[in-house]
Coordinates of C-alpha atoms (C1' of nucleotides) and ligand atoms in Angstrom, one line a residue:
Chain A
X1 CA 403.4 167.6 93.1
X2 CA 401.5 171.0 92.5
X3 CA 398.1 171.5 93.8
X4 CA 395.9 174.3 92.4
X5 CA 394.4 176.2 94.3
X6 CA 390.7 177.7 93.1
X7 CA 390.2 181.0 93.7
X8 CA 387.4 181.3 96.8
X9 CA 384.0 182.9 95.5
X10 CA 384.9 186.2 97.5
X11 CA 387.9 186.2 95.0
X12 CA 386.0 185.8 92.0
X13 CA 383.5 188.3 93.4
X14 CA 386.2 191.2 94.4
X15 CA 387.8 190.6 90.9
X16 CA 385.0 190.8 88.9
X17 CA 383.9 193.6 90.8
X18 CA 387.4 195.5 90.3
X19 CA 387.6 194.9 86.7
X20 CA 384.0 196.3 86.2
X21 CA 384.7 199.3 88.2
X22 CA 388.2 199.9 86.1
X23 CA 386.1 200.0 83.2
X24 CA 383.8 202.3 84.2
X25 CA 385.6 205.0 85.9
X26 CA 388.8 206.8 84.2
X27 CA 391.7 206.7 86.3
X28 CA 394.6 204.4 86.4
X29 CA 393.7 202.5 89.4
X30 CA 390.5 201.8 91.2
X31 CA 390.0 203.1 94.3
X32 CA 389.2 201.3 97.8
X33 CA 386.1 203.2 98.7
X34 CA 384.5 201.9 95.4
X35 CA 385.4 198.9 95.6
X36 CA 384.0 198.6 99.4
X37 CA 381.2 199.8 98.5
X38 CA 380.0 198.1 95.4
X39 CA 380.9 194.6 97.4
X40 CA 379.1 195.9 100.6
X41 CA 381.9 195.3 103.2
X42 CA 383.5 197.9 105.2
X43 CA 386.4 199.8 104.3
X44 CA 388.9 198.1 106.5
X45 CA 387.9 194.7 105.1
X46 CA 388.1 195.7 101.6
X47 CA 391.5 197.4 102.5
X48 CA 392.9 193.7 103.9
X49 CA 391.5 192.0 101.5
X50 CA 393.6 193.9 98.9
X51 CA 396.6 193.2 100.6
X52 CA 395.8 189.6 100.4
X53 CA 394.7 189.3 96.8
X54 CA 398.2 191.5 96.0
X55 CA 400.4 188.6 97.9
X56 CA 398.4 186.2 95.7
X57 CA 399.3 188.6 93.1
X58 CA 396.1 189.0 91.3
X59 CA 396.6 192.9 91.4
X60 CA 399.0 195.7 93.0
X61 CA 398.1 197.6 96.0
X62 CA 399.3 201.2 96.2
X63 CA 397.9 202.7 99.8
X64 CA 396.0 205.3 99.6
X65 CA 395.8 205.0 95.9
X66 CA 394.3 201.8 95.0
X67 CA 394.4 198.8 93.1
X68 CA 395.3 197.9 89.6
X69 CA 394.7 194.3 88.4
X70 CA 397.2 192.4 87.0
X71 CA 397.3 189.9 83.9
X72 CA 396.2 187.3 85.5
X73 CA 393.7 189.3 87.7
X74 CA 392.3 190.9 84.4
X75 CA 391.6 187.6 83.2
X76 CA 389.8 185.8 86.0
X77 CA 387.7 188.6 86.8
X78 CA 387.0 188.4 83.3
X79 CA 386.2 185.1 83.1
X80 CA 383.4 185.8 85.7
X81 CA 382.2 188.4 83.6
X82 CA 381.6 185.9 80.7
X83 CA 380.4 183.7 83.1
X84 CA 377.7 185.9 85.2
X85 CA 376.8 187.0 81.3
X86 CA 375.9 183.8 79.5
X87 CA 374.3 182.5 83.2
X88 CA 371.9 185.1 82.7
X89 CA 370.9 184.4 79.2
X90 CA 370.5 181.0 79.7
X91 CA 368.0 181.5 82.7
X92 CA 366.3 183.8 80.7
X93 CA 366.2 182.2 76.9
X94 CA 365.9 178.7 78.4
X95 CA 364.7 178.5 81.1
X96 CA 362.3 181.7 81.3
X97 CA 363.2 184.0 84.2
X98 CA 362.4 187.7 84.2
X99 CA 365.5 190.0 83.3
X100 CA 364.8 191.1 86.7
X101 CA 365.8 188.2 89.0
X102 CA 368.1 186.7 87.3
X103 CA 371.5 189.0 87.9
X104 CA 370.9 187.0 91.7
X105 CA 370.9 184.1 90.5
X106 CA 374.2 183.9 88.9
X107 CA 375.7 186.3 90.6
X108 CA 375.7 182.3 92.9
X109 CA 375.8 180.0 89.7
X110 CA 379.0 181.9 88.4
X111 CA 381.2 180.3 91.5
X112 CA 380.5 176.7 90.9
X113 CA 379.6 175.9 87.0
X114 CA 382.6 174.3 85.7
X115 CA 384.7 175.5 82.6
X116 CA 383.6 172.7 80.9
X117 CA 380.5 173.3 81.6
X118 CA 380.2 176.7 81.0
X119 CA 381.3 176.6 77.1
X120 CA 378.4 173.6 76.8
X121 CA 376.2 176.2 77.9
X122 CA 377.4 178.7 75.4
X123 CA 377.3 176.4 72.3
X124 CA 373.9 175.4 73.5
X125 CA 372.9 179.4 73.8
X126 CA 374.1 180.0 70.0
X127 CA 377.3 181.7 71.4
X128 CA 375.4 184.6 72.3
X129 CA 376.6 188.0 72.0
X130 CA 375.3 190.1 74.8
X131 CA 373.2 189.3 78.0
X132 CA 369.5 190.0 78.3
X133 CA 370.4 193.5 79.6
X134 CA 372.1 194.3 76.5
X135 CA 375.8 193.9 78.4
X136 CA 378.4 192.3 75.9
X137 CA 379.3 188.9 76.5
X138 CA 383.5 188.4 76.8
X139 CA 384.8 185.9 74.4
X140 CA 386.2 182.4 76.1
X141 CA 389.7 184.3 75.0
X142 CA 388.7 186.9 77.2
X143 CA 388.3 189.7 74.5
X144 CA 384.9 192.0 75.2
X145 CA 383.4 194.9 73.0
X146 CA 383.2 198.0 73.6
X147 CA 379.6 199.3 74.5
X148 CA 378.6 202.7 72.9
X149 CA 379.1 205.1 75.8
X150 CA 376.6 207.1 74.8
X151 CA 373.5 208.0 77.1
X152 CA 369.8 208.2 76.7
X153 CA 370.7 211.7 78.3
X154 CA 373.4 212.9 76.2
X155 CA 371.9 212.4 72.7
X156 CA 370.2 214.3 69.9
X157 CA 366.9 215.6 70.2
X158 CA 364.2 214.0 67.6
X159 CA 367.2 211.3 65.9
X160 CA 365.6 207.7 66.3
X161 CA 368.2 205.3 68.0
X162 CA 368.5 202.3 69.0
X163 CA 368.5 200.8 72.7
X164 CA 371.8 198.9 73.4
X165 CA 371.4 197.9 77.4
X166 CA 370.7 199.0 80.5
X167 CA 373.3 199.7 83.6
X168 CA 370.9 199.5 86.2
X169 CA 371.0 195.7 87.6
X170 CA 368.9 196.5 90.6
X171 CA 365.2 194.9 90.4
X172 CA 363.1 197.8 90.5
X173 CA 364.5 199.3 88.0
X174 CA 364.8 196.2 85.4
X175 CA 360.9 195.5 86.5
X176 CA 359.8 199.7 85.7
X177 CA 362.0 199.7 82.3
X178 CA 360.2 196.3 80.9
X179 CA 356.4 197.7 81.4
X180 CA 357.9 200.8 79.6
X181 CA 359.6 198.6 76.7
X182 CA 362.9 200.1 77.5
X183 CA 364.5 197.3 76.6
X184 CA 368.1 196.6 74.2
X185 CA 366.9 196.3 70.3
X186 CA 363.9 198.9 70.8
X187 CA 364.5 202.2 68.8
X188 CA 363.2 205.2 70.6
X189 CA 362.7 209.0 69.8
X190 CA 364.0 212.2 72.4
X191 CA 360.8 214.4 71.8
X192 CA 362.1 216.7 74.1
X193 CA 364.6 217.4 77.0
X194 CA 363.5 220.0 80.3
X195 CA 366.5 221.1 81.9
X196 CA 364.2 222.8 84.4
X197 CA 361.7 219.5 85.1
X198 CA 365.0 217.5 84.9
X199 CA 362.8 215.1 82.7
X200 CA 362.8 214.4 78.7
X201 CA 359.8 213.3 76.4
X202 CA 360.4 209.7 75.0
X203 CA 358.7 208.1 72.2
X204 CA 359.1 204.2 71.8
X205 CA 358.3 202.6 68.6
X206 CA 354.5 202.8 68.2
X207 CA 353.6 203.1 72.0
X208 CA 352.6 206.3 73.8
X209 CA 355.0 209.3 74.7
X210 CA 356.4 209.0 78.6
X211 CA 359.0 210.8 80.8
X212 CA 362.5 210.1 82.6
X213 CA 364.1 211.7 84.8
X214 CA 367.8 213.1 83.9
X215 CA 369.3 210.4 86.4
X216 CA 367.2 207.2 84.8
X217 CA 368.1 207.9 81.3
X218 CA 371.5 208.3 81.8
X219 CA 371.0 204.3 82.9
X220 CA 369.9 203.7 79.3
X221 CA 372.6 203.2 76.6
X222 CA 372.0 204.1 72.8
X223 CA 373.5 204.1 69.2
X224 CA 373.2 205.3 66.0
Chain B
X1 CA 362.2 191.3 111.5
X2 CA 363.1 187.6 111.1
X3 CA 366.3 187.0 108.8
X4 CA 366.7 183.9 107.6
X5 CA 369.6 182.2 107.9
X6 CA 370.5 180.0 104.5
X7 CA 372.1 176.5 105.4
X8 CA 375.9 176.5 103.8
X9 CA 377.1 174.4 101.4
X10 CA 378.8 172.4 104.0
X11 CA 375.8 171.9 106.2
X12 CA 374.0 171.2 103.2
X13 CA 376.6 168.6 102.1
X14 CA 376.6 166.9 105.4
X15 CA 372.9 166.7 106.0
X16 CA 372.7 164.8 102.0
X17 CA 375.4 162.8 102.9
X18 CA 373.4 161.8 106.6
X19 CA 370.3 160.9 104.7
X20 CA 371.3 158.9 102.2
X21 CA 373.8 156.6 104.6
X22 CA 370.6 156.0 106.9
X23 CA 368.5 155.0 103.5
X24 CA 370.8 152.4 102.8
X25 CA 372.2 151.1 106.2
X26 CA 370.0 149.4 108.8
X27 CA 370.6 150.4 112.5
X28 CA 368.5 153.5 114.1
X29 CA 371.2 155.8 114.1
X30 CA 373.8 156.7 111.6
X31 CA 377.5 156.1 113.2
X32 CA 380.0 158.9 112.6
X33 CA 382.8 156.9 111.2
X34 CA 381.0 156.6 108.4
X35 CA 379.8 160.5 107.9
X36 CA 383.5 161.0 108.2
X37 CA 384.3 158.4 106.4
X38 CA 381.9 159.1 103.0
X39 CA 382.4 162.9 103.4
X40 CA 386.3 162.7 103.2
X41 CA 387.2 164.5 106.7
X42 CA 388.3 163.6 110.2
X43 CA 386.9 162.2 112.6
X44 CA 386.7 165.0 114.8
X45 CA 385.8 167.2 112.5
X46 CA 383.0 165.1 112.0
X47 CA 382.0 165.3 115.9
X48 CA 382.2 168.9 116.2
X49 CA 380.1 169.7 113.2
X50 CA 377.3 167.1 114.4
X51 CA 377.2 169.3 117.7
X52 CA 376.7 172.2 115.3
X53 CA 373.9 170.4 113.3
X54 CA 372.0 169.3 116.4
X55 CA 372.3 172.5 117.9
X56 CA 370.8 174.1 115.4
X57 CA 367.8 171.4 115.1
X58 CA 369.2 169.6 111.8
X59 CA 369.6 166.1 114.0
X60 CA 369.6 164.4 117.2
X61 CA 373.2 163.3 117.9
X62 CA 374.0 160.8 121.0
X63 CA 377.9 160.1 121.8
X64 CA 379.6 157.1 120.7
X65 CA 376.0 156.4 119.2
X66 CA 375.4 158.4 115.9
X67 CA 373.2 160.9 115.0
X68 CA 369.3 161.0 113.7
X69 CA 368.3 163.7 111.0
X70 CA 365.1 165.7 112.4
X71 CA 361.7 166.1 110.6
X72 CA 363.6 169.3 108.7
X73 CA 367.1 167.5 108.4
X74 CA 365.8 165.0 106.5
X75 CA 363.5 167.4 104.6
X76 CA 367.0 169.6 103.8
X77 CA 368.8 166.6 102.6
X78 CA 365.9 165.1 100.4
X79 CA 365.7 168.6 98.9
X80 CA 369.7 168.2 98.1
X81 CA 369.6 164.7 96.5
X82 CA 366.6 166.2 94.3
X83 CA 369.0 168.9 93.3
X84 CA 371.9 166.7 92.7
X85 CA 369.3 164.6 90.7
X86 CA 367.8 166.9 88.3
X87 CA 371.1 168.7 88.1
X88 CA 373.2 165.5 86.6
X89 CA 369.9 164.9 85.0
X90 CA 370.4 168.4 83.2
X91 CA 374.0 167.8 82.4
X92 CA 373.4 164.9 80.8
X93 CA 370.2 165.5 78.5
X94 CA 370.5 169.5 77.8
X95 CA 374.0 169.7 77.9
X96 CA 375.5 165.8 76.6
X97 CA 378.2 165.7 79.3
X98 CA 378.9 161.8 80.0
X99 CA 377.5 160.4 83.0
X100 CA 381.3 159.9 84.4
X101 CA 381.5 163.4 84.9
X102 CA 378.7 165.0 85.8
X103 CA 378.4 163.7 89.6
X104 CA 381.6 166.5 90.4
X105 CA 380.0 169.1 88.4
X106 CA 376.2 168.5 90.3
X107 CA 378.1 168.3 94.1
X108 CA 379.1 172.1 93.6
X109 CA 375.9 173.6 91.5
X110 CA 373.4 171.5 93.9
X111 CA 374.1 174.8 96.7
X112 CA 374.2 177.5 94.7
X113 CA 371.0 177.5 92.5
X114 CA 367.7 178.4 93.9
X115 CA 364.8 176.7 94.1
X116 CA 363.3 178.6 91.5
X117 CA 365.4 177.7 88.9
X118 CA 365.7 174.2 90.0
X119 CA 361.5 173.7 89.3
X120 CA 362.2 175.5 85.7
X121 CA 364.6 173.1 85.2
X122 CA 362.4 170.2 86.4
X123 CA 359.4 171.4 83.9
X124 CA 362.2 171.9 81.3
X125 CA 363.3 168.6 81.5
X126 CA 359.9 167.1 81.7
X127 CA 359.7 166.4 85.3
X128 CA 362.1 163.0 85.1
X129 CA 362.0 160.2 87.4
X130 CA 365.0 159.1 87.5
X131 CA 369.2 160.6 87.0
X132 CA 371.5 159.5 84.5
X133 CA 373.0 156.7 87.1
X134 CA 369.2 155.3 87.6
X135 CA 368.5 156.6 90.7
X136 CA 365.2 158.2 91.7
X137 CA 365.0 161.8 91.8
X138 CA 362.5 162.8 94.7
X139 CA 359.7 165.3 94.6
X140 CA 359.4 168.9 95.2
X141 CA 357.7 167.1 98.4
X142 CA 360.1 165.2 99.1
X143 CA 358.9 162.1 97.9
X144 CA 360.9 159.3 96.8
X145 CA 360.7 155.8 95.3
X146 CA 362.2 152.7 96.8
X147 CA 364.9 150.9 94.8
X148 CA 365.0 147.7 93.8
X149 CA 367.2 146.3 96.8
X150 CA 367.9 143.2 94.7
X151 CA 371.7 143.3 93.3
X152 CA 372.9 141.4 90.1
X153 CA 374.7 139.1 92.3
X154 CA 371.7 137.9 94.1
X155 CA 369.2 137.0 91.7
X156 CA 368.4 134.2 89.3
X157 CA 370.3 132.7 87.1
X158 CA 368.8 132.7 83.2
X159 CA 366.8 135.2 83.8
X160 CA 366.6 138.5 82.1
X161 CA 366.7 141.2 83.8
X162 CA 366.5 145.1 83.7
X163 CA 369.2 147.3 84.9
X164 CA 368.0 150.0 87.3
X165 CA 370.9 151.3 88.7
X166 CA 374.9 152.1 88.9
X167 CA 375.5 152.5 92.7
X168 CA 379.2 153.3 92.2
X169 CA 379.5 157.1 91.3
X170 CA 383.5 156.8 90.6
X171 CA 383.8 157.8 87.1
X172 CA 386.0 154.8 86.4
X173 CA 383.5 152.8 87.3
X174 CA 381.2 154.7 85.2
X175 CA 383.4 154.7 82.3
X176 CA 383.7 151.0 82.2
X177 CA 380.5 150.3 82.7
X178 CA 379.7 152.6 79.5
X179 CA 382.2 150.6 77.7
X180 CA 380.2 147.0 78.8
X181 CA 377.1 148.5 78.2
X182 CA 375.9 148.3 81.9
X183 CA 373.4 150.9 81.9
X184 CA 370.2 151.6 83.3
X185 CA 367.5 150.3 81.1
X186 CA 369.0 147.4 79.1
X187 CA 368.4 144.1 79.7
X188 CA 370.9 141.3 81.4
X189 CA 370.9 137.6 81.8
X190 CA 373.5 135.6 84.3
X191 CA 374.8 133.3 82.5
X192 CA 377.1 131.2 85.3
X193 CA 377.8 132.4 88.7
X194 CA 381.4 130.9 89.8
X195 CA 381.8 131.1 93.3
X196 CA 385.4 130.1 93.8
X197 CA 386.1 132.1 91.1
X198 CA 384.3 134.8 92.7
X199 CA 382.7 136.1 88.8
X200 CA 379.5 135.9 87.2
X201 CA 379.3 135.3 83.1
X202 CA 376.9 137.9 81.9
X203 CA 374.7 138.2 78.5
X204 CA 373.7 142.1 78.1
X205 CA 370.9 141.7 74.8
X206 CA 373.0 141.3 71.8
X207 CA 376.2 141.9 73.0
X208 CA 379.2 139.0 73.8
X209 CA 379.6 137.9 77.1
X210 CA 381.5 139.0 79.4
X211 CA 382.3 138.2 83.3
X212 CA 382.2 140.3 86.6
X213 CA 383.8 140.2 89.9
X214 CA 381.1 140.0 93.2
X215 CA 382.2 143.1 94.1
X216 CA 381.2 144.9 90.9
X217 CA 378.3 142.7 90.6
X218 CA 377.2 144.4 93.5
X219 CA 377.2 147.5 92.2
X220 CA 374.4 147.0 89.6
X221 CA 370.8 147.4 90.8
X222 CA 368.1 144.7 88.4
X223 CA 364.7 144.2 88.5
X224 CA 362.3 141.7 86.9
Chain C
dG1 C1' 387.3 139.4 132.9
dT2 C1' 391.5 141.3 130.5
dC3 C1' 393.7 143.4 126.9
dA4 C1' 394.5 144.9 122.2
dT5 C1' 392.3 147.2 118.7
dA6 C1' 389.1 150.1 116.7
dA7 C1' 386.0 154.0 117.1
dT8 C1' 385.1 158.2 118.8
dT9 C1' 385.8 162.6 121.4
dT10 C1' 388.6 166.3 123.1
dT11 C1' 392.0 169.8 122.8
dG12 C1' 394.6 173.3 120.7
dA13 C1' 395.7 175.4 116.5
dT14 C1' 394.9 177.3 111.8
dT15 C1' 392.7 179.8 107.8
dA16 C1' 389.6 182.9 105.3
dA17 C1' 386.5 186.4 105.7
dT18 C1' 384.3 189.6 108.0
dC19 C1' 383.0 193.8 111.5
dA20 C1' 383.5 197.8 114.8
dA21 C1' 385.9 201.3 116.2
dA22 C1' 390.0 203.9 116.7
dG23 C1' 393.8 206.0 114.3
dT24 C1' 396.0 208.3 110.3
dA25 C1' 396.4 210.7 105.9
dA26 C1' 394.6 213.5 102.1
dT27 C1' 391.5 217.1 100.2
dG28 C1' 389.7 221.2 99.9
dC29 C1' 387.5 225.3 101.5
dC30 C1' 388.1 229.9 103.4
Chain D
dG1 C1' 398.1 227.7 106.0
dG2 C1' 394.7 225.9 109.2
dC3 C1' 391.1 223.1 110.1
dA4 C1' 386.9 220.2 108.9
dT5 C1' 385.6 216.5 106.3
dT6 C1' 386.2 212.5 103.9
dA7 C1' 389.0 208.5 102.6
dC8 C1' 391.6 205.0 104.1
dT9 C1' 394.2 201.9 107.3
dT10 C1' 395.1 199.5 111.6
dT11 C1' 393.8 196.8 115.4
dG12 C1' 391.5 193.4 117.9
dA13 C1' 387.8 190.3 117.8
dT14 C1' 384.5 186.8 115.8
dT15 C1' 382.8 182.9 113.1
dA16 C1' 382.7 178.5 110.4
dA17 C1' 385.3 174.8 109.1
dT18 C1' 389.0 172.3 109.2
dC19 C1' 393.3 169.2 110.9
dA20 C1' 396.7 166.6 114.0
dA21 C1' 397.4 164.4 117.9
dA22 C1' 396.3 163.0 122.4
dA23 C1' 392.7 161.1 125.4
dT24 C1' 388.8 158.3 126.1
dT25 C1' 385.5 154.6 125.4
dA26 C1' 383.6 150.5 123.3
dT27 C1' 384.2 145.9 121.2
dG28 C1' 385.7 141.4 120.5
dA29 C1' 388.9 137.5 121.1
dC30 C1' 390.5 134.6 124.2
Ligands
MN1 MN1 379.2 186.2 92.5
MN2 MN1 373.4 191.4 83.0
MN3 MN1 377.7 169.2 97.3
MN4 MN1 373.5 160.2 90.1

DNA sequence: GTCATAATTTTGATTAATCAAAGTAATGCC
DNA sequence: GGCATTACTTTGATTAATCAAAATTATGAC
């Protein structure tokens, strides 16, 4: 007989967290302090949970290095990724939750919806391709697209582009960039950029010029 | 600052499970063989966690007696079987999963979505009365209508009757009674009732006849 | 009333996940 | 290269939930 065993929510929850951070940042493995502290738990319990998650072989644990996901760890914390994704457009295109409270609320749901219940939910949605922040949705296969890496911050002066997503998930932030229509699928104009004020001059389709700091536009992602 | 604690999934399971054996058996207290029993651990398990829930004011809990849900233990487990409800309810309508499978699927999602999204999904649905299996879904205030208590074994013969309930949530049981056509809403008529034989013939409108065992017959809630 | 049986409780142990605090290694500045 | 700072690991303890098995109490048949 062969009982499987499901991964625990904190397993899920470190995974995703590990791939996401192994995207982001360059190097080839992640290491612990980031990973402590975008979980919120102390060093030392990031550190032992490591060396559990490496005997369970969902990644390999160099000390004093950091971690590097394996196959199989790649593709469950990748299936939470699809799964935190499309949880959050459903609670927004169906049900009608701000883009604010929802990353909460399936940061929960993502632990106990079922596969099977999970692609119903997709072919209900349309098969959507990126969440309402703009954040691409990985396919059932596990395959994700690449976002533009290209800030708000780092772009050309007076060229109108378009809005992909936003990084920031925190509430605040989400609540601020809606009453400003910072939002994926807006275009939007850099009238100008202060080195000095550390601010630039934003023009959004049809609505009046406002100002961002360096640090909040680099949380804005654009093309073209 | 007050933090407030949220119940876990266990608690949560155990203080459903509590309610709904004192709804349907008689005596003032609920005995713990049966809390074991229906929640699938031992029985000391089951003791120790009772001291746990009445220490922390879920339930009164005398030895060798049984326990007694407080004013908010039975408010916490009314609140579960209204999740459970509207959940399966969900799974059923929005999503067309088959009622065999949706109990599973409801048991996990009923702790992990808030009550937020829960009253969404009550407007979005229309505010139903009732789950998939017939049974009542209470109110946000915790509100909720008798059953029918009579059981297709004991009530009259020739007359039609309408189905208002599968007790049995074991998906074979569902299945088959899919298959027969013994769902909430249609109409039945007995037909014969063969004690020694221990079946009863049953006419469901426009269908053949077919026969059932007491014991199933038990199962099916009628009214009318 | 006396036992056998059934129901319940107690005891001792285990597992996953966590923290605090102490210890160790690496980094980098002068 | 030495030393301060930062990053990471180790250690020892805690909590919730569970089981197995032994101990206890209640129940029912005679
Ligand atoms: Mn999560
Ligand atoms: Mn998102
Ligand atoms: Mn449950
Ligand atoms: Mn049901």
């Amino acid at each position: 007989m062969f009982i499987i065993v499901m991964p625990s929510a904190t397993v899920e929850n470190y995974l995703k967290c590990i791939l996401m951070l192994s995207m982001e940042c360059k190097g080839a493995e992640v290491p612990m302090g980031l990973i402590a502290n975008s979980l919120g738990v102390t060093p030392g319990t990031a550190t032992s949970m490591m060396k559990n998650l490496q005997r369970e072989k969902w990644l390999t644990y160099k000390s004093r290095k950091g971690v590097t996901l394996t196959a199989s760890g790649k593709k469950l914390g990748m299936r939470m990724i699809r799964r935190h994704r499309l949880l959050e457009t459903f609670l927004v295109e169906t049900l009608g939750l701000d883009w604010s409270e929802i990353h909460d609320e399936a940061e929960e749901l993502e632990h106990s919806i079922s596969e099977k219940v999970l692609e119903r939910l997709d072919v209900f949605l349309g098969n959507p391709q990126h969440d309402p922040h703009g954040h691409p949705i990985p396919t059932k296969g596990g395959v994700i697209r690449k976002l533009p890496q290209k800030t708000l911050l780092d772009s050309l002066l007076g060229k109108k582009m378009k809005i992909e997503s936003i990084l920031d998930q925190g509430s605040d932030f989400l609540k601020f960039a809606q009453k400003k229509g910072l939002m994926p699928g807006k275009m939007i104009t850099i009238i100008k950029r202060d080195k000095m004020a550390d601010t630039i001059e934003l023009q959004l389709e049809k609505k009046s010029k406002f100002s961002l700091g360096f640090k909040s536009a680099e949380k804005i992602l654009v093309s073209g």
